[in-house]
Coordinates of C-alpha atoms (C1' of nucleotides) in Angstrom, one line a residue:
Chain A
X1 CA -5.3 -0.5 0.0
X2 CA -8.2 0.1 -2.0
X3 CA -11.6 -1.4 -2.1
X4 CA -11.5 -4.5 -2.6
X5 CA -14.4 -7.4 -1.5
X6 CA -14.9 -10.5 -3.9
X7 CA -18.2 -11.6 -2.7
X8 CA -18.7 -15.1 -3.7
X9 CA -15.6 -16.7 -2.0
X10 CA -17.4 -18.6 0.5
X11 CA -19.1 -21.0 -2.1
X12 CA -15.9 -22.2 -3.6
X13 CA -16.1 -22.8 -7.0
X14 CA -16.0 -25.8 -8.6
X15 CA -14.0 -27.4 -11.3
X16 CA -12.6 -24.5 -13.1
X17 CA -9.0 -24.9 -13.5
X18 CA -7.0 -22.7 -11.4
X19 CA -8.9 -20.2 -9.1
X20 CA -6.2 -19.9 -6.2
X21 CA -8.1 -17.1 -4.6
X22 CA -4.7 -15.8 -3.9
X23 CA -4.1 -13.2 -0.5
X24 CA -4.2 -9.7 -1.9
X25 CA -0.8 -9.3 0.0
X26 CA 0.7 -11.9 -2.5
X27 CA -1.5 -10.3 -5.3
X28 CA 0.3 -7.3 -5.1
X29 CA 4.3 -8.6 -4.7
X30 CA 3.9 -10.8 -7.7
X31 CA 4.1 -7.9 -10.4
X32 CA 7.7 -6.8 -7.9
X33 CA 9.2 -10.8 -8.4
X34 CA 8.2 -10.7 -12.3
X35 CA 10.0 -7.5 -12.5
X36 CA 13.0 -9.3 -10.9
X37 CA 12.7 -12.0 -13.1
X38 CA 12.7 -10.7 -16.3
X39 CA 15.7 -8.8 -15.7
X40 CA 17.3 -12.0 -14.3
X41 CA 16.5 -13.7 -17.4
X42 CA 18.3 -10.6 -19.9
X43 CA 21.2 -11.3 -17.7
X44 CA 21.2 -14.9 -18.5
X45 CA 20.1 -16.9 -15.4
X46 CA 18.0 -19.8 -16.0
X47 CA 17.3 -20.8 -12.7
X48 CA 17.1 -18.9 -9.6
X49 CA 16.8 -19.8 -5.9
X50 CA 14.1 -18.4 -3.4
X51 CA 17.1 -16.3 -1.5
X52 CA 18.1 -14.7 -4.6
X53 CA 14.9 -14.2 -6.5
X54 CA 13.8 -12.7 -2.4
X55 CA 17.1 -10.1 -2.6
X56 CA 16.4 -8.8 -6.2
X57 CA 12.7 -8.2 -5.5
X58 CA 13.3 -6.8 -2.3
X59 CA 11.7 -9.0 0.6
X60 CA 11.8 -11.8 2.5
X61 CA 12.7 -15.2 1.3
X62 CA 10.1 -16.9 3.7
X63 CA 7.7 -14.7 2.2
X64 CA 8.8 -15.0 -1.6
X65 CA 8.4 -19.1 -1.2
X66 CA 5.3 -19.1 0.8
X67 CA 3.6 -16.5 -2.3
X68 CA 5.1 -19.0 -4.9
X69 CA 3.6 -22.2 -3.1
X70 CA -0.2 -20.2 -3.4
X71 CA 0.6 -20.7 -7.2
X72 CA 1.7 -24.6 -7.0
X73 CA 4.9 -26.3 -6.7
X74 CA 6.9 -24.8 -9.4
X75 CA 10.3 -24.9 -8.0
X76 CA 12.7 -28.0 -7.7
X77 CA 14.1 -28.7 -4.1
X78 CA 18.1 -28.2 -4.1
X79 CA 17.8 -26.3 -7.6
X80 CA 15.1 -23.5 -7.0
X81 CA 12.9 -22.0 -9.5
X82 CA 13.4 -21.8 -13.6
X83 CA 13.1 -18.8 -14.6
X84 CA 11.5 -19.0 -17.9
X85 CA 9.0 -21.2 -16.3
X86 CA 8.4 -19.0 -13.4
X87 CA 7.5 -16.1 -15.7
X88 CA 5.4 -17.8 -17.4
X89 CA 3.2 -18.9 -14.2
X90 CA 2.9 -15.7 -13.0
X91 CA 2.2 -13.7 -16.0
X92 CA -0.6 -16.0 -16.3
X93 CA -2.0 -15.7 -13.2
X94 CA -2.1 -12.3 -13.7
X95 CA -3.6 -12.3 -16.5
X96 CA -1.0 -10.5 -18.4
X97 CA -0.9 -13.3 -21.9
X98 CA -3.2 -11.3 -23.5
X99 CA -2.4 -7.8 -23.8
X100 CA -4.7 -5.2 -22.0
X101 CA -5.8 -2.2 -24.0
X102 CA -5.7 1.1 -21.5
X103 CA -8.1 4.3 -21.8
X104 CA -6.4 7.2 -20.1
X105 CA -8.8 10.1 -19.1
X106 CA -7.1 13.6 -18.4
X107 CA -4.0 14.6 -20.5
X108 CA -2.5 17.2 -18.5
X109 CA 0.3 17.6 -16.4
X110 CA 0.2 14.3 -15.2
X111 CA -1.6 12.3 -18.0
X112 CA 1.1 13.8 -20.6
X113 CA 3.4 11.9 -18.7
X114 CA 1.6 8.7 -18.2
X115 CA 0.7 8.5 -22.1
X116 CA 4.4 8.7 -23.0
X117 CA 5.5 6.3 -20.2
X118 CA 7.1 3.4 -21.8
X119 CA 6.8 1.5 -18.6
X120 CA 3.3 0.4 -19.9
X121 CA 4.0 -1.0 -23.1
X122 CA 7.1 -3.1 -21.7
X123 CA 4.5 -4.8 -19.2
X124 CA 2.0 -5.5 -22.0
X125 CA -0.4 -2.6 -21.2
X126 CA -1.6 -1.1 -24.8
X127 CA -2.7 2.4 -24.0
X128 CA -5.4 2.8 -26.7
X129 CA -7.1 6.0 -26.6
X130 CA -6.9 9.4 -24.8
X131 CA -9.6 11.9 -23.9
X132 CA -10.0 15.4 -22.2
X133 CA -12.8 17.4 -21.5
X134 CA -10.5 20.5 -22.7
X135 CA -11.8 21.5 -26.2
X136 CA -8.1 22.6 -26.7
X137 CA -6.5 19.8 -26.1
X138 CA -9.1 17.6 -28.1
X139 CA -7.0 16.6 -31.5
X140 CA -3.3 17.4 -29.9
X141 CA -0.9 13.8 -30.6
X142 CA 0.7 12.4 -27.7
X143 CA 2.7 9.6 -28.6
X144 CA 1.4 8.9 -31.7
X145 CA -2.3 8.9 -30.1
X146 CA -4.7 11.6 -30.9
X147 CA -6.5 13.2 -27.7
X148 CA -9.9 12.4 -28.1
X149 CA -13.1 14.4 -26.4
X150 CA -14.0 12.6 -24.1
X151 CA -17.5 12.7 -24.7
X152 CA -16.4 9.8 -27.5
X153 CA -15.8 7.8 -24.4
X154 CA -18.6 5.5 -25.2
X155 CA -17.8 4.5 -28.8
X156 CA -14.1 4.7 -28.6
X157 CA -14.1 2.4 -25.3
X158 CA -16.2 0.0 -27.2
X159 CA -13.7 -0.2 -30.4
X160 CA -11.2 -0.4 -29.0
X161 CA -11.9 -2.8 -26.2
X162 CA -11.3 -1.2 -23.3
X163 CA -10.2 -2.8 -20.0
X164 CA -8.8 -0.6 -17.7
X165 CA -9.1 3.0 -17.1
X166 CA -6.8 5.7 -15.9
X167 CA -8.0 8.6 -14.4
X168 CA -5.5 11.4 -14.6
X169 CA -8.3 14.6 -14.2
X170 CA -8.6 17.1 -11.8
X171 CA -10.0 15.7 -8.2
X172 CA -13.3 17.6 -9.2
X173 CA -13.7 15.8 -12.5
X174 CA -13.0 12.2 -11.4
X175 CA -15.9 11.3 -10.3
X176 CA -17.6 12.3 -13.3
X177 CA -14.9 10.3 -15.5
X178 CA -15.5 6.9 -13.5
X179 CA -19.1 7.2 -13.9
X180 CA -18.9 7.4 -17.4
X181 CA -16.0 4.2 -17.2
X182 CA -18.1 2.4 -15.4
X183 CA -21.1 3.2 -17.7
X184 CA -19.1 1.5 -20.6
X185 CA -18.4 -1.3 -18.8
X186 CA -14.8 -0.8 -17.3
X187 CA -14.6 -3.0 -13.6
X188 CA -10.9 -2.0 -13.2
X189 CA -9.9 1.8 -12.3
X190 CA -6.7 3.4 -11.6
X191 CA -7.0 6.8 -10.1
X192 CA -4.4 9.5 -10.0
X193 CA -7.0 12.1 -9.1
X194 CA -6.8 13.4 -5.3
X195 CA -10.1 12.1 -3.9
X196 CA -12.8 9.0 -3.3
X197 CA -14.6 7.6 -5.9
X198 CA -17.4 5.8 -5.4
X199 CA -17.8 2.4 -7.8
X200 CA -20.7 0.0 -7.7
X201 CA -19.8 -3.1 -6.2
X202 CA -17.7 -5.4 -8.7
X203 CA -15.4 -2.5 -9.8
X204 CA -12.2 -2.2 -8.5
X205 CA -10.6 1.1 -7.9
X206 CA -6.9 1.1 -7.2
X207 CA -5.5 5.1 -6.2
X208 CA -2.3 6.1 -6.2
X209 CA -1.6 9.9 -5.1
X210 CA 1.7 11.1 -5.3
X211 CA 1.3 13.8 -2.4
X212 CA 0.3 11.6 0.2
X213 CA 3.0 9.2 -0.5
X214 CA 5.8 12.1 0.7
X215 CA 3.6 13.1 3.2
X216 CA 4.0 9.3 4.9
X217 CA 7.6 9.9 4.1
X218 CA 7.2 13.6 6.2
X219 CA 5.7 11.9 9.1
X220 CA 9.4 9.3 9.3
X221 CA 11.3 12.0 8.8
X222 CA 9.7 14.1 11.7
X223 CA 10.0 11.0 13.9
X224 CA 13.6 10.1 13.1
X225 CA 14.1 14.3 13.6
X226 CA 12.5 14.2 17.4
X227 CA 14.9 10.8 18.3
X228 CA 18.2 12.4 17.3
X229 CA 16.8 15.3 18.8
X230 CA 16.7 13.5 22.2
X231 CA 19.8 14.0 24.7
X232 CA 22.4 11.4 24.8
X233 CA 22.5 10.4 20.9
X234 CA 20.4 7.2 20.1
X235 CA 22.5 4.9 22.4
X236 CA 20.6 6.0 25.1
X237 CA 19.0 3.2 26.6
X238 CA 17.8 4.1 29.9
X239 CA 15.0 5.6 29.6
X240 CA 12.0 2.9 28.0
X241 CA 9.2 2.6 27.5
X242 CA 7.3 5.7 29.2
X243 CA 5.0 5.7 27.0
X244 CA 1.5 3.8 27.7
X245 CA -1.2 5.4 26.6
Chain B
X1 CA 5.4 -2.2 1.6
X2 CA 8.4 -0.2 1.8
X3 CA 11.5 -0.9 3.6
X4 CA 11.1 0.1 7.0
X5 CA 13.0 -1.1 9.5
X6 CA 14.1 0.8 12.4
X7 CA 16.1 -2.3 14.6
X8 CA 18.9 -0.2 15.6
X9 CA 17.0 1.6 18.1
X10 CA 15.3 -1.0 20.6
X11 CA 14.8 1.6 23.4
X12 CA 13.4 4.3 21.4
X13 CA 13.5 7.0 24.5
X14 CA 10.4 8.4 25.4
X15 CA 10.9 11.8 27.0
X16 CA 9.7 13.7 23.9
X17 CA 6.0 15.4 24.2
X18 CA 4.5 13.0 22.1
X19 CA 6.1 10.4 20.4
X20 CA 2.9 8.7 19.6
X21 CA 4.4 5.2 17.8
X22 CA 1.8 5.0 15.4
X23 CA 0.8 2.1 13.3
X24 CA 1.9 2.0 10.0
X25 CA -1.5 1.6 8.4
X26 CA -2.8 4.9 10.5
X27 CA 0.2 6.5 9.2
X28 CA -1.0 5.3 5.9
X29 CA -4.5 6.8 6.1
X30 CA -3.8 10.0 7.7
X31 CA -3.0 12.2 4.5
X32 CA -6.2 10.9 3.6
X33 CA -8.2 12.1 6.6
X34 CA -5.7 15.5 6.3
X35 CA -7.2 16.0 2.4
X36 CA -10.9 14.8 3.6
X37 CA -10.7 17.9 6.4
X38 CA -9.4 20.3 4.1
X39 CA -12.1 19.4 1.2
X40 CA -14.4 19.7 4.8
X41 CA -12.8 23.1 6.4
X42 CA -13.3 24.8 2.3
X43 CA -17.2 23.9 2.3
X44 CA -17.4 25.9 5.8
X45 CA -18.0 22.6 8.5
X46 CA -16.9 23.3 11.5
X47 CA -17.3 19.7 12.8
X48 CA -17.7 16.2 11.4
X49 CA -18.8 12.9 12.8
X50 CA -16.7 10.0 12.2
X51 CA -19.0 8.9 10.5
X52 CA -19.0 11.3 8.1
X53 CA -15.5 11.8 8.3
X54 CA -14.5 7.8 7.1
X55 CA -17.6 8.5 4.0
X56 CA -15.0 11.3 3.0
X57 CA -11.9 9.5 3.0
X58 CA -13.2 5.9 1.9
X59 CA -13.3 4.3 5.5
X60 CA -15.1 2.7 8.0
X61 CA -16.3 5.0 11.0
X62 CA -14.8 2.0 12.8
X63 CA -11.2 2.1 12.2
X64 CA -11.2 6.0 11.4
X65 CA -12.2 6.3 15.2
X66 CA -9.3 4.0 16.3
X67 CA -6.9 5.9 13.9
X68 CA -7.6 9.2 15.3
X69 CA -7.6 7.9 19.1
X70 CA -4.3 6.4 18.7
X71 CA -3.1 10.3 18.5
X72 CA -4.9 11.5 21.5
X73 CA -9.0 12.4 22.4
X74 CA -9.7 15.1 20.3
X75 CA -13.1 14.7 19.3
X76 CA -16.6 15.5 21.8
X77 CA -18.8 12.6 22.3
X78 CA -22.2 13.8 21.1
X79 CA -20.4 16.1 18.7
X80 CA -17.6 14.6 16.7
X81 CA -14.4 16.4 15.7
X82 CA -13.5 19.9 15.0
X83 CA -12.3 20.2 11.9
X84 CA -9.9 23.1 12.2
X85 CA -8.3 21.2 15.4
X86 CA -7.6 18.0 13.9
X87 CA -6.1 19.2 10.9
X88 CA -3.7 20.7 12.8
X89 CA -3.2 17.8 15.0
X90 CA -3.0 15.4 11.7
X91 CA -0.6 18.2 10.1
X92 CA 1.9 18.0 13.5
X93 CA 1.8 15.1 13.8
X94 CA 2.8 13.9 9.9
X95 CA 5.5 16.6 10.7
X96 CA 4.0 19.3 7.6
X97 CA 4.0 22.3 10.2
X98 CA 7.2 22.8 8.7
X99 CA 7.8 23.3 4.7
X100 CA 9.8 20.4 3.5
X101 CA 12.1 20.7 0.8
X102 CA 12.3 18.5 -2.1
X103 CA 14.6 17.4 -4.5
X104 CA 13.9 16.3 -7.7
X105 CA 16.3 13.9 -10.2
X106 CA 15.2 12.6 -13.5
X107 CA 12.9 15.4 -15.3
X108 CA 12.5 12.6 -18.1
X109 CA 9.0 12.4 -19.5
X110 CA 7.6 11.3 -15.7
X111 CA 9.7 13.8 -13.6
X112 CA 8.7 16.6 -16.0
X113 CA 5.1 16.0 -14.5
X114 CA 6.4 15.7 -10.9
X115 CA 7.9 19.2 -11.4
X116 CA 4.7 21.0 -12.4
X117 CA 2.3 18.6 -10.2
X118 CA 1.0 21.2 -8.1
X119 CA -0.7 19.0 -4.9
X120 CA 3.1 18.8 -3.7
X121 CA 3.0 23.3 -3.2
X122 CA -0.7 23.0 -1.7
X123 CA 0.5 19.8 0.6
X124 CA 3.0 21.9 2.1
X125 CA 6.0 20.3 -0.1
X126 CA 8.4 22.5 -1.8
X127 CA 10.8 21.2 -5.1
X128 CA 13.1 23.4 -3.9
X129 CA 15.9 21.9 -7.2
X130 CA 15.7 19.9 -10.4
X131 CA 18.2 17.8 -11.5
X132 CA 19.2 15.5 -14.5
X133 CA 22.1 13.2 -15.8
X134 CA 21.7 14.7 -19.4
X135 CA 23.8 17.5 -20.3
X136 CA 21.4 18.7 -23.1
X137 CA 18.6 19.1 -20.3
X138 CA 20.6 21.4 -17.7
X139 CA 19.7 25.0 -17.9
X140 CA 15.7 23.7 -19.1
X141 CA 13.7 25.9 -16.7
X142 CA 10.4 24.0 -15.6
X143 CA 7.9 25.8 -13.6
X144 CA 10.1 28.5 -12.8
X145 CA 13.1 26.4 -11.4
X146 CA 16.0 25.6 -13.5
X147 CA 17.7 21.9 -14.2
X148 CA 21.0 21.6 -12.9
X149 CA 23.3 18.4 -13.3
X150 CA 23.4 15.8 -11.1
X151 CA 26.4 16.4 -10.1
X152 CA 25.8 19.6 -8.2
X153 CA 23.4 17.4 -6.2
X154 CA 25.9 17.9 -2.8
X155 CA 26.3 21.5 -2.8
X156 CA 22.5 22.5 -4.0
X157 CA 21.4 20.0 -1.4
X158 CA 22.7 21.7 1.9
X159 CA 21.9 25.3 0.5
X160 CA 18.5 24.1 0.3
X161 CA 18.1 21.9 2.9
X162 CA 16.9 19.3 1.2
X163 CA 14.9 16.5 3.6
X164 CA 13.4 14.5 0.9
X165 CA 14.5 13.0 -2.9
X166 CA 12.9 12.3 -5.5
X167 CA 14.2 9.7 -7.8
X168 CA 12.4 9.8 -11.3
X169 CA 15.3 8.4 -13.4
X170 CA 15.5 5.3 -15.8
X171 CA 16.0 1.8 -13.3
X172 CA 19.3 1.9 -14.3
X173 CA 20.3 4.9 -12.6
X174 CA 18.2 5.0 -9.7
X175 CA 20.6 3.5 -7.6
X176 CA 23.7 5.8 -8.1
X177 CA 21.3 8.4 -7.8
X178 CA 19.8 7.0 -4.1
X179 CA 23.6 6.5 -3.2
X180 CA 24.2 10.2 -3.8
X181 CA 21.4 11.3 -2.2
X182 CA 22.2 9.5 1.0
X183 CA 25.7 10.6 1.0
X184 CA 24.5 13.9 1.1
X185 CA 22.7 13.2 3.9
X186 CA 18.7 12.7 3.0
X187 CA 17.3 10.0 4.9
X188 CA 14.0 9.9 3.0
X189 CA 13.2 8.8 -0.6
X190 CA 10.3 8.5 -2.8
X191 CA 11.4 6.2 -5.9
X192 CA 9.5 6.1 -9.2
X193 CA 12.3 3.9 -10.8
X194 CA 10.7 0.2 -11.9
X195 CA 13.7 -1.2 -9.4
X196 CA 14.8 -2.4 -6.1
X197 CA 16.9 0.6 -3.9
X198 CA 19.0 -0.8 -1.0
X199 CA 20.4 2.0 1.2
X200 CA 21.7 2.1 4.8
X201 CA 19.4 1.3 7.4
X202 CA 17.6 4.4 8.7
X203 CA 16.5 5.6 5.3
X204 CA 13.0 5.5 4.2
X205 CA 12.4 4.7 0.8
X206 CA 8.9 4.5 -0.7
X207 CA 8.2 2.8 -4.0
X208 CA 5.8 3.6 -6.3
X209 CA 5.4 1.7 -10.1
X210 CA 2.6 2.6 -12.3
X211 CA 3.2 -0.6 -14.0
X212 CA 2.7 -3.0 -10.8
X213 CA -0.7 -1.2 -10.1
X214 CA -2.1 -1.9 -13.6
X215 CA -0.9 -5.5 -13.5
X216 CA -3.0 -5.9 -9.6
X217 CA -5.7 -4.5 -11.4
X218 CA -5.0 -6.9 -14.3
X219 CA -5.2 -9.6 -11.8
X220 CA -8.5 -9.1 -10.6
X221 CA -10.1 -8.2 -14.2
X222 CA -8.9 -11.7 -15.6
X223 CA -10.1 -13.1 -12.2
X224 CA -13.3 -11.5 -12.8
X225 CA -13.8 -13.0 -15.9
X226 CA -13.3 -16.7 -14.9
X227 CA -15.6 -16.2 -13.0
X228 CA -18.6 -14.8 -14.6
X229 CA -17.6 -17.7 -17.1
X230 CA -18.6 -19.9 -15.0
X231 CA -21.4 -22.2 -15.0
X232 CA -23.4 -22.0 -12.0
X233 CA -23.0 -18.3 -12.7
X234 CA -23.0 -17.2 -9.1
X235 CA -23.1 -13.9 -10.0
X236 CA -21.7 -11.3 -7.8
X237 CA -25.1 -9.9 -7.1
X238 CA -26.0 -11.6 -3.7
X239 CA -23.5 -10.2 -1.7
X240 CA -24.1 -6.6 -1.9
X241 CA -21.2 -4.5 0.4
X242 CA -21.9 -1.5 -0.4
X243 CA -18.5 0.3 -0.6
X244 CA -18.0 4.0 1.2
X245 CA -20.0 6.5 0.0
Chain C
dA1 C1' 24.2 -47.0 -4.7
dG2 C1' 24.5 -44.3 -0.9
dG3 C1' 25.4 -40.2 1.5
dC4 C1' 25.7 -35.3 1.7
dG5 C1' 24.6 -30.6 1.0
dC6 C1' 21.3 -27.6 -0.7
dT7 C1' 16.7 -25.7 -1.4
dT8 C1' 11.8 -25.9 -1.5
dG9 C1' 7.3 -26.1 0.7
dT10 C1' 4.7 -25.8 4.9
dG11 C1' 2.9 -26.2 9.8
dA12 C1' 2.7 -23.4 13.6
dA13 C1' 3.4 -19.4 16.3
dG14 C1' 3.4 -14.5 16.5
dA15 C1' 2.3 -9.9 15.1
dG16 C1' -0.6 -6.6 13.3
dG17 C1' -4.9 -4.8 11.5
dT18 C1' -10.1 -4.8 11.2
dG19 C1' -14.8 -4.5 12.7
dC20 C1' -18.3 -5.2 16.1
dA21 C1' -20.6 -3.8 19.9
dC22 C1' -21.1 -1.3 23.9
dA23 C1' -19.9 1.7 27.9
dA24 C1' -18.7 6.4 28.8
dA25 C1' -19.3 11.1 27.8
dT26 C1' -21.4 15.3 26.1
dC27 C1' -25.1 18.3 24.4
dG28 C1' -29.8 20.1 24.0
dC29 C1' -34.3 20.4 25.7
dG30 C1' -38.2 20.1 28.5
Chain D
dC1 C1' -31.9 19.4 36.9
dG2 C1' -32.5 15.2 34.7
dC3 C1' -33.3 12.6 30.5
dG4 C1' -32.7 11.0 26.1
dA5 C1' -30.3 11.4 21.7
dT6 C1' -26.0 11.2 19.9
dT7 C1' -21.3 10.2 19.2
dT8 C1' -16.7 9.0 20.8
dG9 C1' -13.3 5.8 22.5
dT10 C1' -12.1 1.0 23.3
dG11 C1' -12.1 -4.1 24.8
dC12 C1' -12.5 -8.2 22.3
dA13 C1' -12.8 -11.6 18.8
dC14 C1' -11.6 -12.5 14.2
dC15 C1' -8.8 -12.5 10.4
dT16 C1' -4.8 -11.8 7.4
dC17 C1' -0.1 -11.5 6.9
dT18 C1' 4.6 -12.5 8.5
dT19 C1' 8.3 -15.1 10.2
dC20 C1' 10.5 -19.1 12.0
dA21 C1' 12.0 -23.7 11.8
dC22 C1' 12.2 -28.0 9.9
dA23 C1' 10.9 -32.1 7.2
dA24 C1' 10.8 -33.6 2.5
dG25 C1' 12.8 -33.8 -1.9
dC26 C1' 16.4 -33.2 -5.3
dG27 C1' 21.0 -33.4 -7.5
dC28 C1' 25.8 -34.3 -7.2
dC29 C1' 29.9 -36.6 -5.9
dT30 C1' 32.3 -40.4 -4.4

DNA sequence: AGGCGCTTGTGAAGAGGTGCACAAATCGCG
DNA sequence: CGCGATTTGTGCACCTCTTCACAAGCGCCT
């Protein structure tokens, strides 16, 4: 998880419409059930139970129902939920009606990639401009984007409306970049660079590193590695519970 | 989270050394500690406080203690941690003593940057083969390795000794893919594909969508903005929490 | 209209993670 | 040698998230 602390929670706000103050947990399965929804409605469905919308997003059916309830009641007992409906609720409570316009920072290796993944647009994500500090990368087209310097960070954010950023620098650079975000005005940061960055309070950082996601995968692998390792094949039962601490 | 369920094995034997039985959200943090020391070891510390430690990696000194106690005492009260020790405890215990081999399938716009992304090689992770379901791509050579098709998955996989996969393919073919990557014995995947994989229990498969964290992020910007749009403006300013530094 | 089967929504219990606060342990110094 | 400064390791309370189990609600069929 990443830093995240929304300070005025206590003092519950008033009469605004719909604040659910959702659980970051639910937060961050609701983008995985609109997934599965969208590609249940290209295939036609137009309803679709808790059990079945649980199985194509990958959890728990408990868990899918008790996320939707946070939203309200938009499910009909003996039916389940409709789908176009559903969609709907959920795109709107995160945010997603009005399109998002994306800087991304860094066009290497990895930002190449990013700025010609299509998985962006299809979610409503506009990515709007792209900058490097490279001098020979300034003025190269990506994807029908020009790279920017990204000194023009300032003015282009402004045109173009920025809202999120993406940081796909080297870890030495990041910091550097999300300074000059935050200068601008961005409060929501996505970092693909290898290190901490340090926000002021009210911007959220999400990170995603690639490396230390195999390396969680390294540690199952070694564990599963020492069990069928142990004598007697897995069905070996006997012996519990040695280890205390 | 992932799927991880390891139910078939209720008495995990414990004969081995150390089979510690970490919690997952140690696991979790522990690459981030690893890169933290490194970052620590290259600027010529020989020690660290926990304290400084968790400023490193984003934590509290709190729960980075707990993390590091749940694999043994190796700091010195008064002192703190050597830094050369614990990354080698960290390192054996995530199982990255030994090179792992990876396999790669999809070099698509997405896997093209996984190929050349070069914190796997300094992580101790080695793409040891490329592969791809489009004819016109097999042959490409990409950082010095050369695409093969899909198909040869089985017999490059064994001659390599593959332990983990890589799935960077379009949703759609992200399954077959997972199928034939568990067939041929690899019991740990990293997935890139916007889709749910279901393989047989005792496979690890990790998820990561670029699309679900912009729309989290999305989430908390619109949130954000409902609230400064409110009337009492609470702003966020009386709460001050001071993230990691 | 009434009963029946199905599905949602939710209270409650359980599991897991977090952070505080402090005792225990170690080092350096007088 | 003992004392104080410092830092680890951990018991405990709190909190969030998960899971179970079931009542309430809905539609269909007779």
């Amino acid at each position: 998880m990443s830093q995240h602390r929304h300070p005025g929670a206590p003092g519950r706000a008033g009469a605004v419409p719909a604040l659910p103050d959702l659980p970051e947990a639910t937060v961050a399965r609701l983008p995985e059930y609109l997934r599965a929804l969208h590609a249940l409605a290209d295939t036609g469905h137009e309803t679709v139970s808790s059990e079945g919308l649980a199985n194509a997003a990958g959890v728990n059916s408990a868990k899918l129902r008790k996320d939707l309830s946070h939203l309200g009641s938009y499910g009909t007992r003996g039916v389940g939920y409709d789908v176009t409906l559903l969609i709907e609720q959920i795109e709107s409570v995160l945010g997603l009606t009005q399109c998002r316009s994306v800087a991304l920072v860094g066009v290497g290796n990895l930002g190449h990639a990013l700025a010609g993944y299509d998985g962006f647009a299809s979610r409503g994500f506009r990515i709007a401009a792209l900058f490097d500090a490279d001098p020979s990368r300034v003025g190269e087209e990506i994807n029908g984007l020009v790279v920017r310097h990204v000194d023009d960070l300032a003015r282009v954010a402004v045109e173009e409306s920025i809202s999120i950023g993406v940081i796909a620098t080297p870890a030495p650079a990041a910091q550097a970049v999300a300074d000059q975000l935050v200068a601008v005005g961005v409060t929501s940061i996505l970092n693909f660079a290898p290190c901490v960055l340090s926000v002021p309070e009210g911007v959220d950082v999400r990170k995603v590193d690639l490396a230390i996601e195999l390396q969680i995968l390294s540690f199952h692998e070694h564990r599963k590695a020492s069990l069928t390792a142990l004598p007697g094949g897995l069905a070996a039962t006997d012996t519990q519970e040695a280890i205390g601490t």
